[in-house]
Coordinates of C-alpha atoms in Angstrom, one line a residue:
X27 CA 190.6 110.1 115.5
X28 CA 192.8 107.2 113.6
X29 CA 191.8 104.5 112.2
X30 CA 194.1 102.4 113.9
X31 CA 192.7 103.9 117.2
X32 CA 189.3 102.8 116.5
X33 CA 189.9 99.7 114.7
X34 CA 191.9 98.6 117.8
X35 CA 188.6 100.0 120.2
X36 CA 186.0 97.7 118.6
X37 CA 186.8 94.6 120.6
X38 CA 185.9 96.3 124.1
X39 CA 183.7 99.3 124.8
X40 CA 183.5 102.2 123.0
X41 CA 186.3 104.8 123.7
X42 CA 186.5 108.3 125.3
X43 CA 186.9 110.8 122.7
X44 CA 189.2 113.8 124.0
X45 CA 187.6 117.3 124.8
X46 CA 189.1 118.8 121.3
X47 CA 187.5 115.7 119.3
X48 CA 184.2 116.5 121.0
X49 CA 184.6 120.2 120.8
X50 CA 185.1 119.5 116.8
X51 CA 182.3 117.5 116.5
X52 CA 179.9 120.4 118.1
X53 CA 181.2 123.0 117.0
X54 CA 178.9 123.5 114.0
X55 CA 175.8 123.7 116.8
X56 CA 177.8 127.2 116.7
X57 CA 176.2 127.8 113.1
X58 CA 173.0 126.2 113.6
X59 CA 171.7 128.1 117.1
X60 CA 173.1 131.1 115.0
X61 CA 170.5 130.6 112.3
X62 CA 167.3 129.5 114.8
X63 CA 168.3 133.2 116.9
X64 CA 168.2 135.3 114.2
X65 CA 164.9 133.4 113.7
X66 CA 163.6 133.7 117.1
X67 CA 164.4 137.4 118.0
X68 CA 163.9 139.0 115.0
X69 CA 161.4 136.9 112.5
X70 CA 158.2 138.5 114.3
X71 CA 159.5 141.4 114.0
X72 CA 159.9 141.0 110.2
X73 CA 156.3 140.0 109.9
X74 CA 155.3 143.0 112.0
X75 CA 157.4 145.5 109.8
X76 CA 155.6 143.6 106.8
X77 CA 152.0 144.1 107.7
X78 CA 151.2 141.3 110.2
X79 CA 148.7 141.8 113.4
X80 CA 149.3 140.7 116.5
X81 CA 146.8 138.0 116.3
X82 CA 148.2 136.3 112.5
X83 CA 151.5 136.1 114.1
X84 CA 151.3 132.4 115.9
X85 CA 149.5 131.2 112.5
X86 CA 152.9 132.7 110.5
X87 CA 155.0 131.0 112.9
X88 CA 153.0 127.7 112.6
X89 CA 155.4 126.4 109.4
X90 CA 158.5 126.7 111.8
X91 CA 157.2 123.3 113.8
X92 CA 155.6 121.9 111.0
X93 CA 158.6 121.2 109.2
X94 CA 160.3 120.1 112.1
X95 CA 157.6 117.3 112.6
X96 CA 158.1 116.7 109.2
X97 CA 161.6 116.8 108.5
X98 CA 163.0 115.4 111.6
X99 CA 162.0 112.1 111.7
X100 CA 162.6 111.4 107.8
X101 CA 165.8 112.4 108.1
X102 CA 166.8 110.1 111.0
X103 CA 164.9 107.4 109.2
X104 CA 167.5 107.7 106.3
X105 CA 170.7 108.8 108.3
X106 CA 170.1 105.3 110.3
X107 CA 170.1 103.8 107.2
X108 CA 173.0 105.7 105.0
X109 CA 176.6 104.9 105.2
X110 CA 178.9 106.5 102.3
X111 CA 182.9 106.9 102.4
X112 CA 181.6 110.9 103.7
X113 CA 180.2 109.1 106.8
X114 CA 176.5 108.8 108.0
X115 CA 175.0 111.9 109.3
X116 CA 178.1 114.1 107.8
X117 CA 175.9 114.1 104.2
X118 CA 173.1 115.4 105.8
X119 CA 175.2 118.1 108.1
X120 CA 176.4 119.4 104.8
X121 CA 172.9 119.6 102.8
X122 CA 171.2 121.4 105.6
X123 CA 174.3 123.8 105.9
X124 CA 173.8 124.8 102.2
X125 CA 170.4 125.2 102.0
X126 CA 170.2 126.8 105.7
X127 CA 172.4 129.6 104.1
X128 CA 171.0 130.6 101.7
X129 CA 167.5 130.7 103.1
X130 CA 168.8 132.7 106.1
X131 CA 170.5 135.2 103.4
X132 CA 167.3 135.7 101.3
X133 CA 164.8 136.1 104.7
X134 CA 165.6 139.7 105.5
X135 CA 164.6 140.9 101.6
X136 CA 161.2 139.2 101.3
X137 CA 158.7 141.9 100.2
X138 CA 155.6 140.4 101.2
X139 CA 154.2 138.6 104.6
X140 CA 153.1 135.6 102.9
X141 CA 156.3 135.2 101.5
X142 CA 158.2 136.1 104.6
X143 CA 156.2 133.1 105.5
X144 CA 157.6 130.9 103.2
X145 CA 160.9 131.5 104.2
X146 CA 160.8 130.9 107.3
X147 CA 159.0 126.9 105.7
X148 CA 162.2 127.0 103.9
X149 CA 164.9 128.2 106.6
X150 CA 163.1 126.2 109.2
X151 CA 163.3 122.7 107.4
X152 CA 167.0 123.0 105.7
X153 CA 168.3 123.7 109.6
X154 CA 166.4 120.7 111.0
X155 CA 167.9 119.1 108.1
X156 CA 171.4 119.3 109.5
X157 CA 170.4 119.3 113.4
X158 CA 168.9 116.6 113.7
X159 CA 171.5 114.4 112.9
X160 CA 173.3 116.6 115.3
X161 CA 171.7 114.9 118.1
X162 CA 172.3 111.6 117.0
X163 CA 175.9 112.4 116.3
X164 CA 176.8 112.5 119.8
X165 CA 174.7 109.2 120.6
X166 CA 176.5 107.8 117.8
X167 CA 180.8 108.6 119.2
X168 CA 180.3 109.4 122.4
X169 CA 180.3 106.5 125.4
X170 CA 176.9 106.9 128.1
X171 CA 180.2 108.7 130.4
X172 CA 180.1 111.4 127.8
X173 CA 177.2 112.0 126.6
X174 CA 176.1 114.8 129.2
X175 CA 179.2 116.5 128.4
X176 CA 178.7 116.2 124.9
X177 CA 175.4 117.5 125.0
X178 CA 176.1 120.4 127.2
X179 CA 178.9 121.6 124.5
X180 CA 176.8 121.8 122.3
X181 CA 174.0 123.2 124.9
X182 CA 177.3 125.8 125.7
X183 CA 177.5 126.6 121.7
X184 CA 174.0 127.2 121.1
X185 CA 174.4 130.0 124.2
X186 CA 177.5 131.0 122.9
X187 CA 176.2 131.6 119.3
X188 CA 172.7 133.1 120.6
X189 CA 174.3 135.5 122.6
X190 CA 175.6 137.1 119.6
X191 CA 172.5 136.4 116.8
X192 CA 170.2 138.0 119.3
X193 CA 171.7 141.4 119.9
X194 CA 173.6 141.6 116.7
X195 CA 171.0 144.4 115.3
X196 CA 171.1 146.2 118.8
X197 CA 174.9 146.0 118.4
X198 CA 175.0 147.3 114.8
X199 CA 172.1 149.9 115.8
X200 CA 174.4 151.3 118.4
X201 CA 177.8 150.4 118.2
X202 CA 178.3 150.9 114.4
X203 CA 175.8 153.4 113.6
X204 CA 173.6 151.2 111.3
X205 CA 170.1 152.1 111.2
X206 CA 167.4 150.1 113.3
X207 CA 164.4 151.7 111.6
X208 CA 163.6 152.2 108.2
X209 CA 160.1 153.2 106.2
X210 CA 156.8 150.8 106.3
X211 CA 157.1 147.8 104.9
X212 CA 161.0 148.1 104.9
X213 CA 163.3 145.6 107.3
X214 CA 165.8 147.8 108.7
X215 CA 169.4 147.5 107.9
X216 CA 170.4 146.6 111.4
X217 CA 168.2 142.9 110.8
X218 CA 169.2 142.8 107.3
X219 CA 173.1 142.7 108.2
X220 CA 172.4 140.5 111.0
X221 CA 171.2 138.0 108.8
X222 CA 174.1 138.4 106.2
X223 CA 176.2 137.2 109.1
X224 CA 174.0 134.3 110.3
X225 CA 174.0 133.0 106.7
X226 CA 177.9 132.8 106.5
X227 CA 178.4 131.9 110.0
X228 CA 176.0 129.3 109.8
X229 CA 178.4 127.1 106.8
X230 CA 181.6 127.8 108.2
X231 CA 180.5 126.2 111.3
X232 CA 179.2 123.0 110.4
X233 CA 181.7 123.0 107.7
X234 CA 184.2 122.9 110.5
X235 CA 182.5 119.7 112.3
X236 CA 181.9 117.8 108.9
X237 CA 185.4 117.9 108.3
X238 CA 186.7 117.6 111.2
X239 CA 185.0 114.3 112.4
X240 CA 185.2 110.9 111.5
X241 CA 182.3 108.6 111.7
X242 CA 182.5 105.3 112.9
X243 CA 181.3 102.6 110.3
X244 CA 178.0 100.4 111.2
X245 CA 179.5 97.6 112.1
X246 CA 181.8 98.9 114.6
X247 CA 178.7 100.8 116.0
X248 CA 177.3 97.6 116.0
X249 CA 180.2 96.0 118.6
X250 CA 180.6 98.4 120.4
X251 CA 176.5 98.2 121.7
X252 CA 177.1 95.0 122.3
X253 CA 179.8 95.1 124.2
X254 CA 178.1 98.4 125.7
X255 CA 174.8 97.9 126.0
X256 CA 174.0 93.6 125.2
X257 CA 169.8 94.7 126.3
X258 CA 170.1 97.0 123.8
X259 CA 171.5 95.0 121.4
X260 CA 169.1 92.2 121.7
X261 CA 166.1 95.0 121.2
X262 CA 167.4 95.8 118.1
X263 CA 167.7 92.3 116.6
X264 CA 163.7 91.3 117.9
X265 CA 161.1 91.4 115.1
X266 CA 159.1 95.0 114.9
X267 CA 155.8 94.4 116.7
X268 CA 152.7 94.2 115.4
X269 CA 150.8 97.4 116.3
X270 CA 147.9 97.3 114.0
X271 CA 145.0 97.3 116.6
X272 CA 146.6 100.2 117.8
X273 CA 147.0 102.0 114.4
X274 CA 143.2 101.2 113.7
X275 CA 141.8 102.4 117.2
X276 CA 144.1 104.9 118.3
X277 CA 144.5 106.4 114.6
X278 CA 141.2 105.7 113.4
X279 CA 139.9 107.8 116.7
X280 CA 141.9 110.7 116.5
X281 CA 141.1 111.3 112.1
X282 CA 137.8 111.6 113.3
X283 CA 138.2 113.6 116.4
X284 CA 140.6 116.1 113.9
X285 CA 137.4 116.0 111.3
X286 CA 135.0 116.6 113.6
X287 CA 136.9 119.3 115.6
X288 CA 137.6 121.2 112.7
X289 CA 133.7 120.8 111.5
X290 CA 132.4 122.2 114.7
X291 CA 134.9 125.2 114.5
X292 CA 133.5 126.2 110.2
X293 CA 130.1 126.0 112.1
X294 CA 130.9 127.9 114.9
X295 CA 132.8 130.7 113.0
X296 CA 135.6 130.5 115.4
X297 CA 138.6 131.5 114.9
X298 CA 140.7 129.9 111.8
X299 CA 144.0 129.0 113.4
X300 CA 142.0 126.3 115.5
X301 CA 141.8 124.6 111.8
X302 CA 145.8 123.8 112.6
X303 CA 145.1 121.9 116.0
X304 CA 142.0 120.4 114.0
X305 CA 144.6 119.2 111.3
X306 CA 147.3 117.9 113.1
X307 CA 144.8 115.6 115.2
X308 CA 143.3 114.7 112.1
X309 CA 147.0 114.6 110.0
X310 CA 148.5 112.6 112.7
X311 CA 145.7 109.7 112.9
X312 CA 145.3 109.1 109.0
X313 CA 149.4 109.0 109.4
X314 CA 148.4 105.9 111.6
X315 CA 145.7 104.4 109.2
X316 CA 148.1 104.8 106.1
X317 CA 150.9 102.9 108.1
X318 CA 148.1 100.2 108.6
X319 CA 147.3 100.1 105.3
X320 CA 151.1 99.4 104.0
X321 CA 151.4 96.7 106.8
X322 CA 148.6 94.9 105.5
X323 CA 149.8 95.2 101.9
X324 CA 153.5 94.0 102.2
X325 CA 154.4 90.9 102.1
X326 CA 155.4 88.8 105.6
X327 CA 159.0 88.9 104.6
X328 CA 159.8 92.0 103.5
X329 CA 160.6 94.8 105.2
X330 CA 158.9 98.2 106.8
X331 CA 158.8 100.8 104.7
X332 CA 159.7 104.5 105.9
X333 CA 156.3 105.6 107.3
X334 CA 155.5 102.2 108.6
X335 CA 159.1 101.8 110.6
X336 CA 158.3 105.9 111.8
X337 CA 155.2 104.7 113.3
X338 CA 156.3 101.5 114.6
X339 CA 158.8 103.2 116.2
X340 CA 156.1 105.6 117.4
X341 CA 154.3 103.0 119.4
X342 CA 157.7 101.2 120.7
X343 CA 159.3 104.5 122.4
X344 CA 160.6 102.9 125.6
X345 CA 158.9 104.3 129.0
X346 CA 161.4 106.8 129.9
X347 CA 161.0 108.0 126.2
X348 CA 157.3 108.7 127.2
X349 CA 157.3 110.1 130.2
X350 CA 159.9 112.8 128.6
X351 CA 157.6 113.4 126.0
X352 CA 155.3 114.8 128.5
X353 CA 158.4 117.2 129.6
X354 CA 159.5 117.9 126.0
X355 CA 155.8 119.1 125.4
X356 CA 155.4 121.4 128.3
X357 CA 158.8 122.8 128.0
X358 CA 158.3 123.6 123.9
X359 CA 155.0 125.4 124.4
X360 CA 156.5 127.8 126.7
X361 CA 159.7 128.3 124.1
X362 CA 157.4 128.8 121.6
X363 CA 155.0 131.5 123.6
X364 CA 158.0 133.3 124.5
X365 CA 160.0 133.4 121.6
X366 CA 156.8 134.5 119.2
X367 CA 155.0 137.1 121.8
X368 CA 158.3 138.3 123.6
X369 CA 158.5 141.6 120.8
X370 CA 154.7 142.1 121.5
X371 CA 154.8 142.1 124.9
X372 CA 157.8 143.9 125.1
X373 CA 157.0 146.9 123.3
X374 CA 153.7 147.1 124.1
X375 CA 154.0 146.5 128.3
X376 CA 157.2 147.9 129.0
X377 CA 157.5 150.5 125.9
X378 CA 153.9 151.1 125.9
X379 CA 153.5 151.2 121.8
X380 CA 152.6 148.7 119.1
X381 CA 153.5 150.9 116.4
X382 CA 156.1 149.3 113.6
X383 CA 157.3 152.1 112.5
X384 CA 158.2 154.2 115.2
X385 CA 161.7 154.6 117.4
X386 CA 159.8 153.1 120.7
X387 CA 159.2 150.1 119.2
X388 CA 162.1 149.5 117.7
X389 CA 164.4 150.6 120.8
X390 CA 161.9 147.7 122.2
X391 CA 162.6 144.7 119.5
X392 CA 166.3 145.9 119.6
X393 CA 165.9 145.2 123.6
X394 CA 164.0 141.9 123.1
X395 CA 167.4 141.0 121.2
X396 CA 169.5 142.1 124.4
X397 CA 167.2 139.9 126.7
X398 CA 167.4 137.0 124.1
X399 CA 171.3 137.5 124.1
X400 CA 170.9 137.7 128.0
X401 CA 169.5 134.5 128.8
X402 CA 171.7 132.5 125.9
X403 CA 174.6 134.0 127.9
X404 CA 173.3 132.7 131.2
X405 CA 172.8 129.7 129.0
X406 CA 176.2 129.3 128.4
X407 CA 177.6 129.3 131.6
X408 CA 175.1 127.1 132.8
X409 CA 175.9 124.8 130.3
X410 CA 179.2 124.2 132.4
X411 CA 177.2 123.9 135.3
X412 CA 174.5 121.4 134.4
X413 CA 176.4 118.4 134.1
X414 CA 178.2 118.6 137.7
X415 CA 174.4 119.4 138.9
X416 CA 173.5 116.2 137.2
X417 CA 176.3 114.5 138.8
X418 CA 175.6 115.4 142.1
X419 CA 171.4 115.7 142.2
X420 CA 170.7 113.1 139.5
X421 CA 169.3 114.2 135.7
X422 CA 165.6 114.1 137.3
X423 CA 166.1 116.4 139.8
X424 CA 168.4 118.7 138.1
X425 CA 166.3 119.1 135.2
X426 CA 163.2 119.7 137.1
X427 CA 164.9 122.5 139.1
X428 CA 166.2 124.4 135.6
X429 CA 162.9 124.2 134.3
X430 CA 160.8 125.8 137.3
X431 CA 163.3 128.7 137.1
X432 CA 162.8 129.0 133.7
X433 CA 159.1 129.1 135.1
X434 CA 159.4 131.9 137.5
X435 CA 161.8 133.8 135.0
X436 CA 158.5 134.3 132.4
X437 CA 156.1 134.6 135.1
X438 CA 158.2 138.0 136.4
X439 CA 157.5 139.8 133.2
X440 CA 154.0 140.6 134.2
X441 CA 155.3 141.9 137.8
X442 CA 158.7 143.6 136.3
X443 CA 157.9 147.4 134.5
X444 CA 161.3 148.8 134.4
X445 CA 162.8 147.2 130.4
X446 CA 166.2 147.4 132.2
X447 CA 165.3 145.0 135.2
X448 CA 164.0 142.2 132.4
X449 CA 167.4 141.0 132.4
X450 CA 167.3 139.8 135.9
X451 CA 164.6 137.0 134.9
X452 CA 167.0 136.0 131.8
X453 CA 168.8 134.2 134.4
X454 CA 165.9 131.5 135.4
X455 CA 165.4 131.8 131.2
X456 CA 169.2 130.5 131.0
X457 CA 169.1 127.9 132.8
X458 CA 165.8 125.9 131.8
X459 CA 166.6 126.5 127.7
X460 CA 170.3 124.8 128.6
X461 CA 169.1 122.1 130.2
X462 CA 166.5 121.5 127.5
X463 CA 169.1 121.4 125.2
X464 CA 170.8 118.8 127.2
X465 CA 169.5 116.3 129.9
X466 CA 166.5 114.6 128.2
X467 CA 168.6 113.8 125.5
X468 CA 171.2 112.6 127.6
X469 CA 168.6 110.6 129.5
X470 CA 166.9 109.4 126.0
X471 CA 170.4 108.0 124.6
X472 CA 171.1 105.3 127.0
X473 CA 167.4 103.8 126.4
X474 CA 167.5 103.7 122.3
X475 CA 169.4 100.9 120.4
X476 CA 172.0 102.3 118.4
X477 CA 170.7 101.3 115.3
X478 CA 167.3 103.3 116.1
X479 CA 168.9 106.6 117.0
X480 CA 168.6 109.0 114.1
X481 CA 165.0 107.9 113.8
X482 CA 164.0 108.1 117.5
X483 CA 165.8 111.4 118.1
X484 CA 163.6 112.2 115.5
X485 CA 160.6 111.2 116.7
X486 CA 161.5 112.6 120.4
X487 CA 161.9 116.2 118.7
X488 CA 158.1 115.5 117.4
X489 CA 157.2 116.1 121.0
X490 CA 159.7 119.7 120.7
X491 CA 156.9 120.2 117.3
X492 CA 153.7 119.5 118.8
X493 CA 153.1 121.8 121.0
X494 CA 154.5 124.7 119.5
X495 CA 151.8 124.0 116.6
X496 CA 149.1 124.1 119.7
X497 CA 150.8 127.5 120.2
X498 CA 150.5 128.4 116.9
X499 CA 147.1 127.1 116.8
X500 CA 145.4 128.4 120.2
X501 CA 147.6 131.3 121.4
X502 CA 146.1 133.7 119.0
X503 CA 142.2 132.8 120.1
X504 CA 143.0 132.7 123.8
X505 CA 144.9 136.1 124.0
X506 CA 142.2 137.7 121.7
X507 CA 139.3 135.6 123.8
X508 CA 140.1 136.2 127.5
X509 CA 143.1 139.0 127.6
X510 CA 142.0 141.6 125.0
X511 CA 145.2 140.5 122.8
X512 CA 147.3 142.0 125.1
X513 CA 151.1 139.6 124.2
X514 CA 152.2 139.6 127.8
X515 CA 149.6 137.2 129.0
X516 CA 151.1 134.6 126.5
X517 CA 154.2 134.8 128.2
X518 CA 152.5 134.0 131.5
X519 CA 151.0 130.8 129.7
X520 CA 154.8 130.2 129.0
X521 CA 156.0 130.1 132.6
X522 CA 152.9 128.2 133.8
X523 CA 153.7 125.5 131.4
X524 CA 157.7 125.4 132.2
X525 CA 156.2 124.9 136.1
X526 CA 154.3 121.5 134.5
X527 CA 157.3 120.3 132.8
X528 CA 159.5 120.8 136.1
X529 CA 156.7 118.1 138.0
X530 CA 156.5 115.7 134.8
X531 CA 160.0 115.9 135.1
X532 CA 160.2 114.4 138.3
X533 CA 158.4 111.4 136.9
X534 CA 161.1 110.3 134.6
X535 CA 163.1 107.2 135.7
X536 CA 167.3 108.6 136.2
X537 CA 169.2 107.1 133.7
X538 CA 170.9 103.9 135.7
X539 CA 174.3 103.9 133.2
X540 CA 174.6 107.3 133.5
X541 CA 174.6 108.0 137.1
X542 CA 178.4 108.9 137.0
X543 CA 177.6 111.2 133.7
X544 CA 178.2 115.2 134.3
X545 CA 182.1 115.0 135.1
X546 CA 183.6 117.5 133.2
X547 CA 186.7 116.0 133.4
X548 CA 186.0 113.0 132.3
X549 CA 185.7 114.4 128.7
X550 CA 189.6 115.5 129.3
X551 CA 190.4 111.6 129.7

């Protein structure tokens, strides 16, 4: 993109970008998905080789979401507000890249659980470090026309990328001779080289898109809104709102619902992993009272600070914003079930053992990779597919259809015996987890003021984090509770809760400036 180009663009509406300029700029969603697969297909099974029961596996899992909810919206907060002659979000690309890489490099040798744990804490927040401002990137250069397409590359990426993460131990295992077992305790070398390869892949990528794209500066993000969007502009010049009754009742209510939740579960002896739903109720209100607390203390003229802006921001999502947050929430439990019970159920159901050590169960995880590469394959295809669906049925409707066959695809697992015949189901899989990736944030960006983007992307992938800490939280007790811990129950949950997310998607208003959105070749233009 030239300078003269854009400099000559700031008078009118923002300008097209070409397909290679927007295939540059997601490109290092290549890298990224490539670290979160290796994560999802094969990080249970770590834990499993390293000790863990079935049951302690959601509570393991439960710092992947955690640092999302934590990570995400700080670091839309400050990319909103950083501008540097190495761009805006390009700064935080880079950091996350680093630190993503070395994580992912140092996961496969941890010799204990609870510091297999830790890694994944670590891994998890440096690669929501540079994604989130991902998301925002393509709010920030693309036009409304666009931004489907945009998001669908990088939907096509992730299920380009995830195609290869996910088998790569079932392709070393049996293409290249590597072994895929190895003695207890032991992560075989098939994962271990997989990870190697994530870790590289994962800074070449975004290294590509940092330098590669060119950022345009605030104030010609600034004219172009307002020559874009003028209702949007306005929003973002009002005064923040004053939401402290809300902060007091709202936040004051759920500290003491979280406090006395997790009382009556010490008294009760239940199980312990309801203390992480009892702490993110309780977390999440005292969040509310703090930002009350900083209101009240700063002076009239001076500005929020970063909590108090996060939870304004919190309490001023537009509606559409809302009523997606009910569709991010029941789509993300049902990610999070499947991609943390699908080994279990796996290669207990359809392999019929649980034992870590022998070849059964690892010909199972090996297969769990296949059908994770499987339905990121579909996912890539249907990435191509998703925004002519949108174009001709409308975001709603299109979304809502993805997710219920997402729906059906888990709910076959329990009807399906034969390992080989799992791959059929992939398909529905394919579809919902490419239109997740795609349509609400395509929806979401033509409701948010430019100037608010990083931060509300950031609080929109709060409702990704929720519920996969309610996952983490209540899966455990509610297999061991009411299905004798048998894993393939959870993924039943799973498709029950991507059916609720295709209804609440049919409540979300269609984007009205981006009716035309979903032409591919628009993006050629």
């Amino acid at each position: 993109m030239s300078q003269t180009s854009t400099t000559a663009a700031v008078a009118g509406a923002k300008p097209q970008l070409s397909f290679w300029q927007i295939w540059n700029m997601c490109f290092g969603f290549l890298g990224i998905q490539f670290g979160f697969a290796l994560q999802n297909a094969n990080v249970s099974r770590i834990f499993q080789t390293l000790g863990a029961e079935i049951d302690d596996i959601p509570v393991l899992w439960v710092a992947a979401p955690l640092t999302g909810l934590l990570v995400q919206p700080l670091i839309g907060y400050f990319s909103d507000r950083t501008w540097t002659g190495f761009g805006r979000r390009r700064p935080f690309l880079l950091a996350g890249a680093i630190l993503s890489s070395i994580a992912i490099l140092f996961m496969p040798h941890s010799p204990t659980l609870w510091i297999a744990a830790g890694m994944l804490w670590v891994m998890d927040a440096s690669i929501n470090v540079s994604m989130e401002p991902f998301r925002a990137l393509v709010g920030d250069m693309l036009p409304q026309k666009q931004r489907s397409f945009g998001y669908a590359l990088q939907s096509f990426f992730i299920g380009v990328s995830s195609v290869v993460a996910s088998a790569l131990p079932w392709m070393l295992a049996n293409w290249f001779d590597v072994a895929n077992t190895a003695p207890e305790g032991v992560v075989p070398d098939s994962v271990r080289i997989s990870f190697y390869v994530g870790g590289i892949g994962f800074l070449l990528a975004v290294l590509w898109s940092v330098f590669r794209t060119r950022e345009y500066s605030p104030e010609e993000q600034a004219a172009f809104e307002a020559a874009e969007s003028p209702e949007l502009a306005e929003q973002a010049g009002e005064p923040a709102a004053d939401h402290s009754a809300g902060y007091r009742k709202i936040g004051g209510a759920m500290l003491l619902v979280g406090v006395a939740f997790g009382a009556f579960v010490w008294q009760q002896g239940l199980d312990q992993q309801l203390y992480i739903l009892a702490g993110l109720i309780a977390g999440l209100g005292g969040l509310q009272l703090l930002a009350l607390v900083l209101r009240r203390g700063r002076a009239a003229d001076a500005k929020e600070g970063m909590l108090e802006s996060i939870v304004s921001n919190l309490y001023s999502m537009p509606d559409a914003m809302k009523r997606l947050a009910w569709v991010q929430f029941f789509s993300w439990f049902a990610l999070f079930a499947m991609w943390i019970y699908t080994t279990a159920a796996v290669t207990s159901f359809h392999f019929g053992t649980s034992e870590v050590t022998s070849q059964a169960y690892n010909d199972g995880a090996d297969w769990v990779g296949i059908l994770f590469a499987t339905y990121n394959g579909f996912a890539a295809l249907a990435a191509l597919l998703i925004p002519l669906m949108a174009r001709h049925f409308g975001m709603r409707l299109s979304h809502s259809l993805n997710l219920a066959l997402g729906g059906l695809g888990l709910l076959s697992f329990l009807f399906i015996r034969d390992p080989q015949w799992l791959l059929l189901p992939m398909l529905g899989v394919g579809f919902a987890w490419a239109s997740i990736l795609s349509l609400p944030y395509a929806m979401l960006s033509t409701h948010v003021p430019q100037r608010k983007m990083g931060v509300m992307m950031g609080i929109f992938n709060g409702f990704i984090v929720i519920p996969q800490l309610l996952a983490a939280s209540v899966l455990g007790f509610v297999l061991r509770t009411f299905f004798d811990n048998e894993a393939i129950y959870a993924l039943m949950l799973g498709g029950a809760s991507w059916l609720l997310a295709a209804v609440c998607a049919l409540w979300v208003s269609e984007p009205k400036a981006a009716e035309a959105d979903g032409n591919l070749a628009q993006a050629e233009s």
